Coordinates of C-alpha atoms in Angstrom, one line a residue:
M243 CA 99.6 74.7 72.4
G244 CA 98.7 78.3 73.5
K245 CA 99.4 81.5 71.7
I246 CA 102.7 83.3 72.5
Q247 CA 102.0 86.8 73.7
S248 CA 104.2 89.5 72.2
K249 CA 105.9 92.0 74.5
V250 CA 105.5 94.7 71.9
A251 CA 102.9 97.2 72.7
R252 CA 99.7 97.1 70.7
L253 CA 97.7 100.0 69.3
T254 CA 94.3 99.9 71.1
K255 CA 92.5 103.0 70.1
L256 CA 92.8 105.9 67.7
L257 CA 92.3 109.3 69.5
L258 CA 92.9 111.6 66.4
I259 CA 93.0 111.0 62.7
E260 CA 94.2 114.0 60.6
P261 CA 95.6 113.9 57.2
Y262 CA 98.9 112.2 57.7
R263 CA 99.0 112.3 61.5
I264 CA 97.6 109.7 63.9
I265 CA 97.4 109.9 67.7
G266 CA 96.8 106.6 69.3
L267 CA 96.5 104.9 72.7
W268 CA 98.8 101.9 73.1
S269 CA 98.4 98.9 75.3
N270 CA 101.2 100.0 77.6
G271 CA 99.2 103.2 78.5
E272 CA 101.2 105.5 76.3
T273 CA 99.7 108.0 74.0
R274 CA 101.8 108.3 70.9
I275 CA 101.8 110.3 67.6
N276 CA 102.8 109.1 64.2
D277 CA 103.4 111.7 61.6
F278 CA 103.4 110.2 58.1
T279 CA 104.1 113.5 56.2
E280 CA 107.5 112.3 54.9
E281 CA 106.1 108.9 53.9
V282 CA 103.3 110.4 52.0
K283 CA 105.8 112.0 49.6
E284 CA 107.2 108.6 49.0
W285 CA 103.8 107.0 48.6
Q286 CA 102.8 109.6 45.9
N287 CA 105.8 108.5 43.8
S288 CA 105.4 104.8 44.6
P289 CA 104.7 102.3 41.8
S290 CA 102.2 100.7 44.2
K291 CA 98.7 101.9 43.4
E292 CA 97.6 101.0 47.0
L293 CA 100.2 103.3 48.5
K294 CA 99.3 106.1 46.0
K295 CA 95.7 105.8 47.1
L296 CA 96.8 105.9 50.8
A297 CA 98.5 109.3 50.1
S298 CA 95.0 110.8 49.6
P299 CA 93.7 112.6 52.7
R300 CA 90.3 111.0 52.2
T301 CA 91.7 107.5 52.1
F302 CA 94.1 108.2 55.0
K303 CA 91.1 109.2 57.2
T304 CA 89.8 105.6 56.8
A305 CA 92.3 104.5 59.5
F306 CA 91.2 102.0 62.1
V307 CA 92.8 99.6 64.6
K308 CA 93.2 96.0 63.4
D309 CA 95.0 93.4 65.4
G310 CA 96.9 95.9 67.5
T311 CA 98.2 98.0 64.6
L312 CA 97.0 100.7 62.2
A313 CA 95.1 99.7 59.1
F314 CA 93.2 101.6 56.4
S315 CA 89.9 100.4 55.0
G316 CA 90.1 102.8 52.0
S317 CA 93.0 101.0 50.4
K318 CA 92.9 97.2 50.0
V319 CA 95.6 94.7 49.0
Y320 CA 94.6 91.6 47.2
I321 CA 96.5 88.5 48.4
P322 CA 96.4 85.3 46.3
G323 CA 94.2 82.7 47.9
I324 CA 92.1 85.2 49.8
T325 CA 88.9 86.1 48.0
S326 CA 88.4 89.6 49.3
G327 CA 90.9 92.5 49.5
Q328 CA 92.6 93.1 52.9
P329 CA 93.1 96.6 54.3
I330 CA 96.6 97.9 54.2
D331 CA 98.1 97.7 57.6
F332 CA 101.5 98.5 59.2
D333 CA 103.9 96.5 61.2
R334 CA 103.2 97.5 64.8
R335 CA 106.8 97.3 65.9
K336 CA 107.8 99.8 63.2
L337 CA 104.7 101.9 63.9
Y338 CA 105.6 102.1 67.6
A339 CA 109.3 102.7 67.0
D340 CA 108.5 105.6 64.5
S341 CA 106.0 107.2 66.9
K342 CA 106.7 109.9 69.5
L343 CA 105.5 109.7 73.0
I344 CA 103.2 112.6 73.9
G345 CA 101.8 111.4 77.2
T346 CA 100.7 108.5 79.3
S347 CA 97.2 107.6 80.3
V348 CA 96.0 106.3 83.6
S349 CA 92.9 104.3 84.6
Y350 CA 90.0 106.1 86.2
E351 CA 90.9 104.5 89.5
E352 CA 94.5 105.9 89.3
A353 CA 93.2 109.3 88.3
I354 CA 90.8 109.7 91.3
R355 CA 93.1 108.1 93.9
P356 CA 94.4 111.5 95.3
Q357 CA 90.8 112.7 95.6
K358 CA 89.7 109.5 97.3
K359 CA 92.6 109.8 99.7
R360 CA 91.7 113.4 100.6
L361 CA 88.1 112.3 101.2
E362 CA 89.1 109.4 103.4
N363 CA 91.4 111.8 105.4
R364 CA 88.6 114.3 105.8
K365 CA 86.2 111.5 107.0
R366 CA 88.9 110.2 109.4
R367 CA 89.5 113.7 110.7
T368 CA 85.8 114.4 111.2
S369 CA 85.2 111.2 113.0
A370 CA 88.2 111.8 115.3
V371 CA 86.9 115.3 116.2
E372 CA 83.4 113.9 116.8
H373 CA 84.9 111.2 118.9
L374 CA 86.8 113.7 121.0
E375 CA 83.8 116.0 121.4
H376 CA 81.7 113.1 122.5
K377 CA 84.3 112.0 125.1
L378 CA 84.6 115.6 126.4
S379 CA 80.8 116.0 126.6
D380 CA 80.4 112.7 128.5
S381 CA 82.9 113.8 131.2
D382 CA 81.2 115.7 134.1
S383 CA 84.5 116.6 135.7
F384 CA 86.0 118.1 132.6
N385 CA 85.1 121.6 131.6
I386 CA 86.6 123.0 128.4
V387 CA 86.4 126.4 126.8
P388 CA 85.8 127.0 123.1
A389 CA 89.4 128.1 122.5
M390 CA 90.6 124.8 123.9
I391 CA 88.3 122.9 121.5
K392 CA 89.9 124.8 118.5
K393 CA 93.4 123.9 119.8
I394 CA 92.4 120.3 120.2
D395 CA 90.7 120.2 116.8
T396 CA 94.0 121.6 115.2
R397 CA 96.0 118.9 117.0
V398 CA 93.6 116.2 115.8
K399 CA 93.9 117.4 112.2
Q400 CA 97.7 117.3 112.5
L401 CA 97.6 113.7 113.8
V402 CA 95.4 112.6 111.0
A403 CA 97.4 114.5 108.4
I404 CA 100.6 112.6 109.3
G405 CA 98.7 109.3 109.6
G406 CA 99.1 109.1 113.4
E407 CA 96.6 107.1 115.4
L408 CA 94.5 109.0 117.9
I409 CA 94.8 107.6 121.4
E410 CA 92.0 107.7 123.9
L411 CA 92.4 110.6 126.3
E412 CA 92.1 109.8 129.9

């Protein structure tokens, strides 16, 4: 039987770790911030020595991503039956719910898509103008003045800009 995939976003990367604030990148492409300032006050008064330790800025900065959530290597919990201490980690659903969206990220391909489109349009426009100039120069019976070339060039750019197809001039 295969694993059941959770639909809850997973923390994939920590972008900033400050005392009591974490900015992370989530699997859904969101960049979110968690501010633990209020929780730290509770941790300092907690009977749990692990949470008290986590209230230290030095320990807090040991944050890392573990299994899609936030964990801290500077504070370990000892679980019966497991020989070594496990880093404190948070429930990712709660971590996500308590965070605030500060932006979304895009892939490199999505980020450069507008630039690629402009470059393709420029190439298409250049080749259309070259094609037109070539057609005009091959015609012995067709004389054209420079002002007309500029007017034709402008029209070609308009056709390309609106995605129109150039038709062969007779």
